[in-house]
Amino acid sequence: MGLLYLGTPLTWDEAKQFADHVREHGITQFLHTWDRVKDRCGDELLWGDEVEYMVVTFDNEEKNAKLSLRQTEILAKLSQVVGNLTDDDTPALMTVPTFHPEYGRYMLESTPGSPYTGSIPDLLSVEINMHYRRTLAKKHLKANEIPFTFTSFPRLGTRGVFTEPHFSSDDAKSSHSLFLPEEITNPHARFPTLTSNIRSRRGSKVAINLPIFIDEKTPRPFVDPTIPWQRSIYPEDPAEAKNGAALIDHIYMDAMGFGMGCCCLQLTFQSCNVDEARRMYDALVPVGPIMLALTAASPAWRGYLADVDCRWNVIAGSVDDRTPEERGLKPSKDNSIIPKSRYDSVDLYIANDWTNKPEYNDAYVPYNKGIFQRLRNHGIDEMLSKHMAHLFIRDPLVIFSETINQDDTTSSDHFENIQSTNWQTLRFKPPPPNSPIGWRVEFRSMEVQMTDFENAAFAVFIVLLSRAILAFNLNFYIPISKVDENMARAQRRDAARSGKFYFRKDVLPPGHSTLTISPPSCSGSSSPVEGAPAKEKLLRNCFPPVPRPSHVADGPIEEEYEEMTVEEIFVGKGSKFPGLLGVVETYIDTLDVDEGDKLQIDRYLDLVRRRAIGTDNIYFSFQMCSLQTPATWIRNFVRSHPSYNRDSVVSQEINYDLMIAVDEIERGVRRVPELLPKDYTPTNGYHSKPNSP
């Protein structure tokens, strides 16, 4: 979550008058940044994670687990505590962490106090760092409150009491929700204004419908009896849900809080230069849906089991501000259809590289032609110009009257107003003004996991994969339309085990049959060096791209990819695709890593591998058991609960026991070998620096 301004937010009718102003000056701000740092090169690898928590309070007498709406009070306390800490008070290799507000008033976001470097000790400090942040937060909560890294709260928006304190949805003045009270939202003016302006721009409440999981006693057709069909407080109440917003056999949700109230795990990497950032962005685009499937952790919504495992479409629907014309529901005079919500998968590859063929950007992508031409006239290449012009088809949703007029040479606020509200699976991030920070890429698709071990494992895997991609000049390109299809498939129930995804068959550079590494470079291109170079002590940036060979045998794009299982994508298929784990392990072999550190890295990679392998793999069955995704484990927990009636309902009692179980799992009290390795123990033995309290 970015900087929260104190000011006067404009209503949508007021804000839309300044939309073109914000777009014009946002692009001016980007061009100032471009001119300042377009040739910047040589930045080292710095990276970080963002972990989001939901704070849950337990009423043991009523057996009710509820969301604690004390975010403001909790953050004030943590700010005071963190402000009094010094780096000497923290565990070794760690700086004082930071905590931030999020959309939900029950949510916290934490980040490391300073970025990780490319050192192996930093890589292996991630789990300790995450655990320290969790422990620090927990220490300053009430005795009956616990911070959970849990993607979606199963009973958010149900009848009855699901927050502490309890509030009625009748006063949901910003969302007009039938289910969520106004008090669920962070009280800072940005958040209710964002909620209200999305609804106003759209011309209706948001409408999210997830297919319900059909169990033995689920009513057919399923018409949700918990929807207050007869409420008549807001203009939409009498008819909207009845007239098609709430679909039969679906779980209906009608507010931004259902999506932006989810928790996730995000990673950001600093690149050597702008070109490397663009290559890294493109390479991770096809990886996003696969990691979404592998980290799936949200099968329960508004008190019901859904027939999906992931949060993505819920968030996409929760901030979908498109008008009926832009959604194609009404005729449009100027063909203004926008195919996706502003929260969705990436629409364009952006690398200005010969490996990025025009055929890969095969989806219809509307863009602001005036902005595109302005960027082109400034000397920016077509790929990046179109990317920016596409982002800037969106309107700014929150404008503060005090920030309308800015110094475009020193501010990027108008640019970030639109850039930061295009929530895609990856984000290409220019350097901020007056900052030593370089060009960055943010990886955004993963669901947060229940334990710090899991979150650290996926963070370590992605950072190692990012280095392997650059070091070996790997090519993961498939058509964007297939990435979109993969995003849809990734959210299906049990996608990691039973689904298939489009992935590239040959990821090696032309003419290479083995993985070979490139020497460091910051200017020009050079060919990969065959043989065994000296092992490196750091994960690094500044790998040169492969120059275009004199002859490239280009065949049909359709022959470059095929459907693969998640297991094949990670473990490998055929002689030309070693699998994502294969390239990571080969990259690790190029590093100077001692035996103990290698064993810890292997623990993380084994978790990834065991999530990916299928139960019918004979080879792996002799060596290790596959592990369930959190979504599968949660679904099985609910369905095996003694009070479950086989009717898809997640009752208050089931939810209470589920959250108790998740807490016990995180603390290592409850053993779940189907979800975590048998030797899992929480990281509670981190080493403090001498003389720490």
XYZ file of C-alpha atoms in Angstrom:
693
model
C 0.000 0.000 0.000
C 1.449 3.346 -1.031
C 1.588 6.639 0.793
C -1.771 7.707 2.207
C -2.406 11.426 1.790
C -4.269 13.557 4.251
C -6.579 15.740 2.230
C -9.997 16.275 0.741
C -11.046 13.486 -1.642
C -13.238 14.364 -4.599
C -16.497 12.600 -5.344
C -16.692 10.860 -8.696
C -18.662 13.705 -10.286
C -15.905 16.075 -9.142
C -12.980 13.771 -9.893
C -13.938 12.888 -13.462
C -13.531 16.532 -14.463
C -9.812 16.182 -13.671
C -9.277 12.778 -15.312
C -7.577 14.175 -18.416
C -5.512 16.517 -16.246
C -4.210 13.587 -14.188
C -3.476 11.534 -17.300
C -1.663 14.393 -19.046
C 0.466 15.280 -16.062
C 0.984 11.616 -15.137
C 2.606 11.036 -18.519
C 4.632 14.244 -18.129
C 5.904 12.911 -14.814
C 6.797 9.577 -16.409
C 8.703 11.342 -19.196
C 10.721 13.323 -16.657
C 11.578 10.035 -14.944
C 12.418 8.439 -18.299
C 14.761 11.233 -19.303
C 16.476 11.081 -15.931
C 17.063 7.324 -15.639
C 16.535 5.693 -19.034
C 20.289 5.112 -19.371
C 20.852 4.155 -15.749
C 22.675 0.831 -15.520
C 24.467 -1.386 -13.062
C 21.983 -1.507 -10.172
C 22.505 -4.542 -7.962
C 19.828 -7.054 -7.120
C 17.758 -5.730 -4.240
C 14.439 -7.346 -3.517
C 11.737 -7.630 -0.911
C 8.473 -9.258 0.052
C 5.111 -7.937 1.168
C 3.127 -10.196 3.479
C -0.464 -9.387 4.394
C -2.207 -10.561 7.558
C -5.768 -10.630 8.791
C -6.182 -10.194 12.541
C -8.714 -12.646 13.974
C -10.202 -12.505 17.449
C -11.508 -15.637 19.163
C -14.659 -15.835 21.266
C -14.157 -19.201 22.885
C -17.504 -19.189 24.688
C -19.501 -18.645 21.518
C -17.005 -20.597 19.415
C -16.746 -17.754 16.961
C -13.656 -16.567 15.094
C -14.190 -12.946 14.032
C -12.221 -10.294 12.197
C -10.785 -7.714 14.563
C -11.444 -4.170 13.332
C -8.670 -2.622 15.437
C -6.259 -1.889 12.572
C -5.829 1.791 13.481
C -5.105 1.021 17.124
C -2.816 -1.905 16.276
C -0.793 0.051 13.732
C -0.418 2.974 16.118
C 0.997 0.609 18.730
C 3.289 -1.130 16.234
C 4.483 2.206 14.901
C 5.423 3.246 18.410
C 7.165 -0.063 19.114
C 9.017 -0.139 15.800
C 9.974 3.498 16.206
C 11.726 2.666 19.462
C 13.610 -0.305 18.031
C 17.065 -0.134 16.526
C 18.728 -2.641 14.224
C 20.637 -3.924 17.263
C 17.311 -5.020 18.766
C 16.392 -7.243 15.826
C 17.503 -10.768 14.932
C 20.796 -11.133 13.078
C 20.915 -9.993 9.429
C 17.727 -7.997 9.937
C 16.662 -4.386 10.154
C 13.637 -2.957 11.907
C 10.547 -4.045 9.895
C 7.697 -1.825 8.797
C 3.941 -2.308 9.072
C 1.405 -0.648 6.801
C -2.373 -0.249 6.586
C -4.404 -2.111 4.006
C -7.945 -1.855 2.644
C -9.614 -4.021 5.261
C -9.748 -2.585 8.780
C -8.735 -6.053 10.001
C -5.632 -6.225 7.782
C -1.939 -5.492 8.283
C 0.840 -5.456 5.718
C 4.470 -6.054 6.650
C 7.710 -5.580 4.743
C 11.363 -6.015 5.691
C 12.958 -2.881 7.108
C 15.397 -2.801 4.210
C 15.663 -4.775 0.968
C 17.342 -8.130 0.775
C 20.543 -8.211 -1.251
C 21.733 -11.000 -3.514
C 23.737 -12.684 -0.757
C 22.972 -16.254 0.247
C 22.624 -15.270 3.940
C 19.988 -12.702 2.935
C 18.188 -15.297 0.828
C 18.058 -17.648 3.793
C 16.969 -14.918 6.214
C 13.563 -14.507 4.564
C 11.755 -17.057 6.712
C 13.314 -15.701 9.901
C 12.384 -12.179 8.828
C 8.789 -13.162 8.143
C 8.534 -14.969 11.453
C 9.977 -12.017 13.328
C 7.388 -9.703 11.802
C 4.567 -12.098 12.689
C 5.894 -12.471 16.230
C 6.304 -8.722 16.667
C 2.738 -8.098 15.528
C 1.327 -10.883 17.684
C 3.169 -9.624 20.753
C 1.235 -6.365 20.629
C -2.237 -7.761 20.022
C -4.817 -8.718 22.596
C -4.504 -12.149 24.156
C -7.390 -13.501 22.056
C -6.158 -11.972 18.754
C -3.928 -13.701 16.226
C -2.411 -12.412 12.962
C -3.089 -14.969 10.224
C -1.502 -15.187 6.808
C -4.749 -16.438 5.312
C -6.022 -15.435 1.892
C -9.773 -15.067 2.385
C -11.810 -15.165 5.584
C -14.451 -17.874 4.994
C -17.304 -16.056 6.740
C -16.739 -12.494 5.588
C -20.191 -11.127 4.731
C -22.305 -13.858 6.335
C -25.398 -13.458 8.428
C -24.584 -13.073 12.086
C -21.458 -11.743 13.769
C -18.210 -11.981 11.808
C -16.406 -8.845 13.051
C -15.398 -7.518 16.443
C -17.054 -5.164 17.125
C -20.159 -6.056 15.148
C -21.730 -3.551 12.735
C -24.711 -3.666 10.417
C -24.408 -3.472 6.627
C -27.399 -1.117 6.584
C -24.982 1.800 6.914
C -22.663 0.737 4.062
C -22.753 4.195 2.515
C -19.687 3.821 0.282
C -20.387 0.324 -1.102
C -24.172 -0.030 -0.543
C -23.363 -3.668 0.210
C -26.005 -6.090 1.366
C -23.376 -7.951 3.378
C -20.437 -5.779 4.507
C -20.681 -2.865 6.928
C -19.007 0.474 6.249
C -16.715 -0.188 9.206
C -15.024 -3.121 7.441
C -13.061 -0.566 5.405
C -9.950 1.312 6.495
C -11.260 4.716 7.650
C -8.636 6.716 5.755
C -10.466 8.830 3.168
C -8.747 7.045 0.264
C -10.489 3.739 0.852
C -14.186 4.634 1.185
C -13.698 7.131 -1.650
C -12.174 4.422 -3.840
C -15.097 2.144 -2.991
C -17.716 4.790 -3.690
C -16.114 6.098 -6.880
C -15.789 2.625 -8.383
C -19.510 2.110 -7.797
C -20.364 5.549 -9.190
C -18.215 5.232 -12.290
C -19.510 1.727 -12.999
C -23.114 2.839 -12.647
C -23.971 -0.002 -10.273
C -22.569 -2.004 -7.417
C -19.827 -4.475 -8.304
C -21.144 -7.984 -8.880
C -18.996 -10.997 -8.066
C -20.341 -14.508 -8.592
C -18.388 -17.659 -7.784
C -19.826 -21.076 -8.672
C -20.832 -22.861 -5.515
C -19.287 -26.244 -4.746
C -22.080 -28.767 -5.235
C -22.052 -31.324 -2.435
C -24.473 -34.169 -1.694
C -27.088 -31.968 0.025
C -26.489 -28.630 -1.656
C -29.909 -27.363 -2.825
C -30.392 -27.506 -6.601
C -30.848 -24.991 -7.956
C -28.962 -23.079 -5.306
C -30.672 -19.773 -4.507
C -28.823 -18.209 -1.591
C -31.267 -17.885 1.325
C -28.902 -15.541 3.187
C -29.222 -12.689 0.663
C -31.479 -9.976 2.176
C -33.642 -9.799 -0.927
C -36.197 -7.494 0.662
C -33.864 -4.778 1.967
C -34.812 -1.304 0.753
C -32.297 1.264 1.950
C -30.223 2.140 -1.117
C -31.454 2.655 -4.699
C -30.033 -0.681 -5.840
C -31.624 -2.740 -3.071
C -35.085 -3.525 -4.485
C -33.972 -4.907 -7.818
C -30.245 -5.292 -8.487
C -29.628 -8.698 -6.910
C -33.011 -10.005 -8.106
C -32.544 -8.775 -11.667
C -29.471 -10.813 -12.448
C -26.619 -9.480 -10.334
C -26.904 -12.577 -8.108
C -26.626 -15.697 -10.258
C -28.284 -19.015 -9.517
C -25.875 -21.729 -8.255
C -23.344 -19.041 -7.344
C -22.041 -17.247 -4.265
C -22.926 -13.591 -4.744
C -20.740 -10.763 -3.410
C -21.354 -7.078 -3.976
C -18.547 -4.975 -2.511
C -14.911 -4.046 -2.945
C -14.145 -5.444 0.512
C -14.647 -9.026 -0.643
C -11.679 -8.696 -2.995
C -9.435 -6.059 -1.497
C -10.019 -7.700 1.864
C -7.980 -10.694 0.688
C -4.358 -11.246 1.710
C -1.521 -12.131 -0.644
C 2.251 -12.517 -0.969
C 4.062 -10.155 -3.357
C 7.713 -9.799 -4.359
C 9.578 -6.884 -5.926
C 12.983 -7.069 -7.654
C 15.316 -4.268 -8.647
C 16.876 -4.758 -12.084
C 20.194 -3.775 -13.607
C 18.540 -1.369 -16.044
C 15.263 -0.699 -17.795
C 15.848 -3.305 -20.526
C 16.566 -6.063 -18.031
C 13.463 -5.104 -16.060
C 11.378 -5.407 -19.204
C 12.849 -8.831 -20.023
C 12.238 -9.993 -16.456
C 8.647 -8.715 -16.583
C 7.919 -10.607 -19.786
C 9.539 -13.829 -18.612
C 7.453 -13.932 -15.443
C 4.148 -13.210 -17.200
C 3.553 -16.892 -18.148
C 4.742 -17.976 -14.683
C 2.071 -15.926 -12.879
C -0.912 -18.259 -13.483
C 1.140 -21.336 -12.620
C 2.172 -19.874 -9.271
C -1.426 -18.867 -8.605
C -2.499 -22.487 -9.020
C 0.359 -23.824 -6.898
C -0.363 -21.423 -4.026
C -4.180 -21.728 -4.212
C -5.559 -20.994 -0.748
C -9.111 -19.601 -0.911
C -11.939 -22.097 -1.469
C -14.505 -20.599 0.937
C -16.423 -17.338 0.497
C -19.268 -15.704 2.428
C -19.951 -18.860 4.415
C -19.952 -21.321 1.506
C -17.507 -23.622 -0.249
C -16.905 -22.422 -3.791
C -16.015 -24.515 -6.803
C -12.831 -22.452 -7.242
C -9.618 -22.373 -5.231
C -8.267 -18.835 -5.740
C -9.021 -15.187 -5.023
C -8.152 -13.637 -8.384
C -11.555 -13.243 -10.037
C -13.044 -12.031 -6.773
C -10.598 -9.131 -6.605
C -10.961 -8.463 -10.326
C -14.714 -8.170 -9.887
C -14.456 -6.158 -6.691
C -12.727 -3.189 -8.399
C -14.298 -3.496 -11.834
C -15.210 0.128 -12.512
C -16.032 -0.357 -16.201
C -19.268 1.169 -17.429
C -21.917 -1.005 -19.141
C -20.603 0.286 -22.502
C -17.020 -0.629 -21.611
C -18.175 -4.094 -20.553
C -20.011 -4.525 -23.859
C -23.438 -4.656 -22.206
C -24.697 -1.549 -23.991
C -23.913 -0.154 -27.449
C -20.863 2.095 -27.520
C -20.581 5.013 -29.940
C -16.778 5.041 -29.975
C -16.038 1.302 -29.595
C -14.888 1.868 -26.040
C -15.036 -1.781 -24.946
C -12.398 -2.683 -22.336
C -12.069 -6.481 -22.126
C -10.806 -6.699 -18.529
C -11.148 -5.175 -15.114
C -8.315 -2.921 -14.002
C -7.345 -5.805 -11.688
C -6.488 -8.706 -13.967
C -3.700 -10.531 -15.768
C -1.065 -8.736 -17.840
C -2.270 -7.623 -21.281
C 1.008 -6.929 -23.102
C 4.570 -8.145 -23.230
C 6.864 -5.115 -23.153
C 10.462 -6.190 -23.834
C 12.085 -4.446 -26.783
C 13.830 -7.670 -27.716
C 13.936 -9.844 -30.831
C 12.575 -12.817 -28.863
C 9.335 -10.883 -28.215
C 7.517 -11.623 -31.449
C 4.477 -9.522 -32.401
C 2.384 -12.696 -32.536
C 2.700 -13.138 -28.774
C 0.677 -9.969 -28.123
C -2.366 -11.525 -29.762
C -5.160 -10.165 -27.533
C -7.194 -7.051 -28.207
C -5.682 -4.278 -26.089
C -7.295 -0.813 -26.161
C -4.913 2.073 -25.605
C -4.958 5.851 -25.486
C -3.777 6.804 -28.955
C -2.951 10.385 -28.009
C -0.735 9.262 -25.147
C 0.820 6.573 -27.337
C 1.785 9.132 -29.973
C 3.102 11.516 -27.351
C 5.391 8.804 -25.966
C 6.537 7.791 -29.440
C 7.302 11.421 -30.295
C 9.440 11.551 -27.178
C 11.558 8.689 -28.489
C 10.112 5.818 -26.472
C 9.827 2.556 -28.404
C 6.502 1.158 -29.534
C 6.286 -1.676 -26.982
C 6.707 0.478 -23.883
C 4.632 3.297 -25.346
C 1.716 0.959 -25.940
C 2.025 -0.490 -22.431
C 1.814 2.937 -20.827
C -0.928 4.111 -23.191
C -2.921 0.999 -22.277
C -2.620 1.631 -18.540
C -3.737 5.205 -19.107
C -7.090 4.303 -20.640
C -8.216 4.094 -17.011
C -9.590 7.005 -15.075
C -8.018 8.098 -11.782
C -10.367 6.928 -9.054
C -9.200 8.940 -6.057
C -8.091 12.560 -6.390
C -7.380 14.825 -3.452
C -8.122 18.489 -4.076
C -4.813 19.460 -2.483
C -2.783 17.383 -4.982
C -4.357 18.412 -8.283
C -1.524 20.772 -9.189
C 1.946 19.289 -8.804
C 5.537 19.942 -9.825
C 5.898 17.339 -12.558
C 9.697 17.449 -12.361
C 9.791 16.283 -8.746
C 6.523 14.366 -8.259
C 5.152 11.126 -9.675
C 1.845 11.218 -7.814
C -0.364 11.639 -10.887
C 1.532 8.862 -12.668
C 1.187 6.549 -9.675
C -2.493 7.435 -9.316
C -3.143 5.447 -12.489
C -0.137 3.102 -12.507
C -0.842 1.822 -8.987
C -4.549 1.212 -9.666
C -3.780 -1.040 -12.615
C -3.480 -4.166 -10.502
C -2.083 -6.869 -12.799
C -0.212 -10.114 -12.223
C 3.024 -8.162 -12.671
C 3.818 -4.480 -12.377
C 6.630 -2.688 -14.216
C 7.821 0.015 -11.817
C 9.881 3.053 -12.858
C 12.221 4.583 -10.267
C 10.620 7.156 -7.951
C 11.792 10.770 -8.235
C 14.736 11.822 -6.065
C 15.450 8.247 -5.042
C 18.350 5.789 -5.385
C 15.837 3.046 -6.271
C 16.162 1.577 -9.769
C 13.819 -0.046 -12.292
C 11.775 -2.777 -10.647
C 9.384 -5.619 -11.358
C 6.671 -6.707 -8.924
C 5.350 -10.283 -8.975
C 1.762 -10.255 -7.727
C -0.153 -13.447 -8.465
C 0.594 -15.676 -5.461
C -1.816 -16.381 -2.625
C -0.424 -15.990 0.870
C 0.261 -19.256 2.691
C -0.543 -20.278 6.244
C 3.056 -20.501 7.471
C 6.191 -18.416 7.160
C 7.983 -21.525 5.893
C 5.682 -21.787 2.883
C 5.770 -18.069 2.141
C 9.557 -18.060 2.378
C 9.792 -21.133 0.156
C 7.819 -19.514 -2.639
C 9.666 -16.219 -2.244
C 13.043 -17.972 -2.438
C 11.902 -20.029 -5.418
C 10.729 -16.992 -7.393
C 13.877 -14.972 -6.744
C 16.041 -17.940 -7.781
C 13.887 -18.505 -10.870
C 14.233 -14.839 -11.808
C 18.022 -15.143 -11.681
C 17.995 -18.406 -13.653
C 15.863 -16.806 -16.371
C 18.362 -13.976 -16.783
C 21.501 -16.073 -16.348
C 20.496 -18.655 -18.946
C 18.580 -16.260 -21.217
C 15.481 -18.420 -21.020
C 12.512 -17.803 -23.285
C 9.086 -18.412 -21.720
C 7.004 -16.556 -24.327
C 3.594 -17.915 -25.235
C 0.693 -15.876 -26.677
C -0.975 -13.569 -24.166
C -4.315 -15.196 -25.016
C -2.937 -18.465 -23.650
C -1.749 -16.713 -20.486
C -5.317 -15.456 -20.064
C -6.621 -18.984 -20.512
C -4.112 -20.210 -17.944
C -5.353 -17.607 -15.446
C -8.867 -18.970 -15.798
C -7.678 -22.559 -15.431
C -5.477 -21.739 -12.422
C -8.500 -20.801 -10.318
C -10.400 -24.024 -10.880
C -10.754 -26.484 -8.064
C -7.641 -28.666 -7.678
C -5.974 -27.034 -10.695
C -2.485 -27.762 -9.385
C -3.196 -31.474 -9.401
C -5.671 -32.071 -12.198
C -5.309 -29.067 -14.489
C -3.253 -28.489 -17.604
C -1.655 -25.223 -18.674
C -0.104 -23.866 -21.826
C 3.662 -23.559 -21.531
C 6.585 -23.176 -23.879
C 8.218 -26.425 -25.024
C 11.758 -25.161 -25.707
C 12.972 -22.459 -23.334
C 16.679 -22.532 -24.226
C 18.339 -19.880 -26.430
C 18.644 -20.787 -30.136
C 21.428 -23.260 -30.789
C 21.760 -24.354 -27.159
C 20.974 -27.797 -25.863
C 22.206 -27.152 -22.307
C 21.888 -24.327 -19.811
C 24.872 -21.953 -20.052
C 25.443 -18.740 -18.155
C 26.300 -15.255 -19.383
C 29.094 -13.082 -17.952
C 28.098 -9.811 -16.269
C 27.612 -6.878 -18.585
C 25.948 -3.499 -18.556
C 26.298 -2.462 -22.148
C 25.761 -4.288 -25.351
C 25.191 -7.986 -25.831
C 27.464 -10.940 -25.578
C 27.042 -14.615 -26.195
C 26.736 -17.039 -23.296
C 30.033 -18.553 -22.238
C 30.280 -22.316 -22.549
C 32.018 -24.308 -19.851
C 32.191 -23.887 -16.117
C 32.920 -20.308 -15.008
C 33.957 -19.570 -11.447
C 31.103 -19.934 -8.996
C 29.470 -16.713 -7.889
C 28.882 -15.697 -4.289
C 25.921 -13.433 -5.018
C 22.661 -13.582 -6.901
C 23.122 -10.733 -9.308
C 21.721 -8.568 -12.074
C 23.241 -7.399 -15.351
C 23.035 -10.471 -17.556
C 23.310 -9.489 -21.225
C 20.560 -10.606 -23.608
C 21.268 -13.121 -26.349
C 21.929 -11.387 -29.671
C 19.738 -12.410 -32.554
C 21.402 -15.252 -34.501
C 22.063 -14.714 -38.189
C 19.436 -17.321 -38.954
C 16.416 -18.160 -36.842
C 14.126 -20.917 -38.048
C 10.755 -19.472 -37.097
C 7.903 -21.939 -37.340
C 4.244 -21.467 -36.479
C 3.711 -19.914 -33.051
C 1.285 -22.729 -32.235
C 4.155 -25.232 -32.344
C 6.147 -23.390 -29.673
C 3.905 -24.353 -26.759
C 1.700 -27.189 -25.567
C -0.496 -28.143 -22.658
C 1.415 -29.454 -19.662
C 0.526 -30.540 -16.154
C 1.863 -28.493 -13.267
C 4.192 -31.389 -12.528
C 5.632 -31.250 -16.043
C 6.062 -27.482 -15.858
C 8.084 -27.788 -12.660
C 9.867 -31.123 -13.100
C 10.392 -31.056 -16.862
C 9.165 -32.632 -20.054
C 11.283 -33.863 -22.927
C 14.886 -32.979 -23.720
C 14.340 -29.265 -24.335
C 12.342 -28.364 -21.259
C 14.122 -29.077 -17.954
C 11.261 -27.689 -15.866
C 11.269 -24.640 -13.635
C 12.866 -26.566 -10.786
C 15.457 -27.947 -13.172
C 16.607 -24.503 -14.287
C 16.647 -23.258 -10.687
C 18.728 -26.203 -9.507
C 21.159 -25.769 -12.387
C 21.463 -22.090 -11.514
C 22.165 -22.942 -7.867
C 25.044 -25.117 -9.092
C 26.660 -21.941 -10.461
C 26.668 -20.368 -6.985
C 29.190 -20.723 -4.200
C 26.848 -22.199 -1.593
C 28.025 -24.212 1.388
C 26.442 -27.532 2.260
C 24.289 -26.270 5.119
C 22.842 -23.407 3.084
C 22.218 -25.751 0.168
C 20.229 -28.066 2.445
C 18.016 -25.178 3.535
C 17.420 -24.094 -0.064
C 16.597 -27.713 -0.905
C 13.934 -27.727 1.851
C 12.213 -24.834 0.134
C 12.496 -26.350 -3.337
C 11.222 -29.689 -2.031
C 8.048 -27.971 -0.847
C 7.545 -26.501 -4.316
C 8.268 -29.886 -5.925
C 5.921 -31.795 -3.663
C 3.126 -29.314 -4.337
C 3.672 -29.790 -8.052
C 3.970 -33.563 -8.353
C 0.901 -35.693 -8.938
C -0.060 -38.598 -6.742
C 0.166 -40.986 -9.695
C 3.849 -40.301 -10.378
C 5.491 -43.660 -9.710
C 9.033 -42.268 -9.725
C 8.357 -39.675 -7.073
C 6.126 -41.928 -4.964
C 9.189 -43.924 -3.930
C 10.996 -40.796 -2.731
C 8.451 -38.302 -1.462
C 4.737 -37.749 -1.087
C 2.903 -34.998 -2.871
C 1.518 -32.154 -0.776
C -1.886 -30.525 -1.016
C -2.448 -26.867 -1.737
C -3.917 -24.915 1.186
C -7.179 -24.680 -0.772
C -7.480 -28.468 -0.976
C -6.595 -28.854 2.688
C -9.157 -26.231 3.769
C -11.872 -27.806 1.608
C -11.134 -31.248 3.050
C -11.109 -29.867 6.599
C -14.546 -28.339 6.123
C -16.020 -31.408 4.473
C -14.669 -33.760 7.146
C -15.818 -31.615 10.082
C -18.330 -33.462 12.324
C -20.909 -30.661 12.030
C -20.673 -30.282 8.249
C -24.004 -31.169 6.642
C -22.726 -31.864 3.096
C -24.569 -28.738 1.969
C -21.612 -26.451 1.089
C -22.131 -24.319 4.219
C -19.140 -23.233 6.306
C -20.836 -22.663 9.638
C -19.634 -20.498 12.506
C -18.465 -23.597 14.394
C -16.586 -25.006 11.399
C -14.914 -21.667 10.761
C -13.899 -21.377 14.429
C -12.335 -24.829 14.415
C -10.664 -24.129 11.066
C -8.966 -20.976 12.331
C -7.900 -22.771 15.521
C -6.392 -25.508 13.359
C -4.562 -23.028 11.116
C -3.052 -21.331 14.155
C -1.953 -24.692 15.515
C -0.428 -25.603 12.159
C 1.541 -22.361 12.003
C 2.852 -22.891 15.548
C 3.811 -26.501 14.813
C 1.325 -27.893 17.342
C -0.837 -29.697 14.778
C 0.897 -32.026 12.329
C -0.557 -32.105 8.807
C 1.746 -34.260 6.656
C -0.657 -33.930 3.737
C 0.003 -30.147 3.706
C 3.516 -29.650 5.093
C 6.683 -31.765 5.324
C 6.790 -34.055 8.346
C 9.818 -32.204 9.704
C 8.128 -28.786 9.580
C 8.801 -26.639 12.618
C 8.090 -22.913 12.915
C 11.062 -20.581 12.905
C 10.971 -19.669 16.567
C 14.679 -20.007 17.202
C 15.924 -16.965 15.325
C 19.164 -15.568 16.668
C 19.097 -12.106 18.210
C 22.090 -9.847 18.176
C 24.107 -9.517 21.388
C 22.471 -7.491 24.167
C 19.071 -7.458 22.461
C 16.116 -7.312 24.859
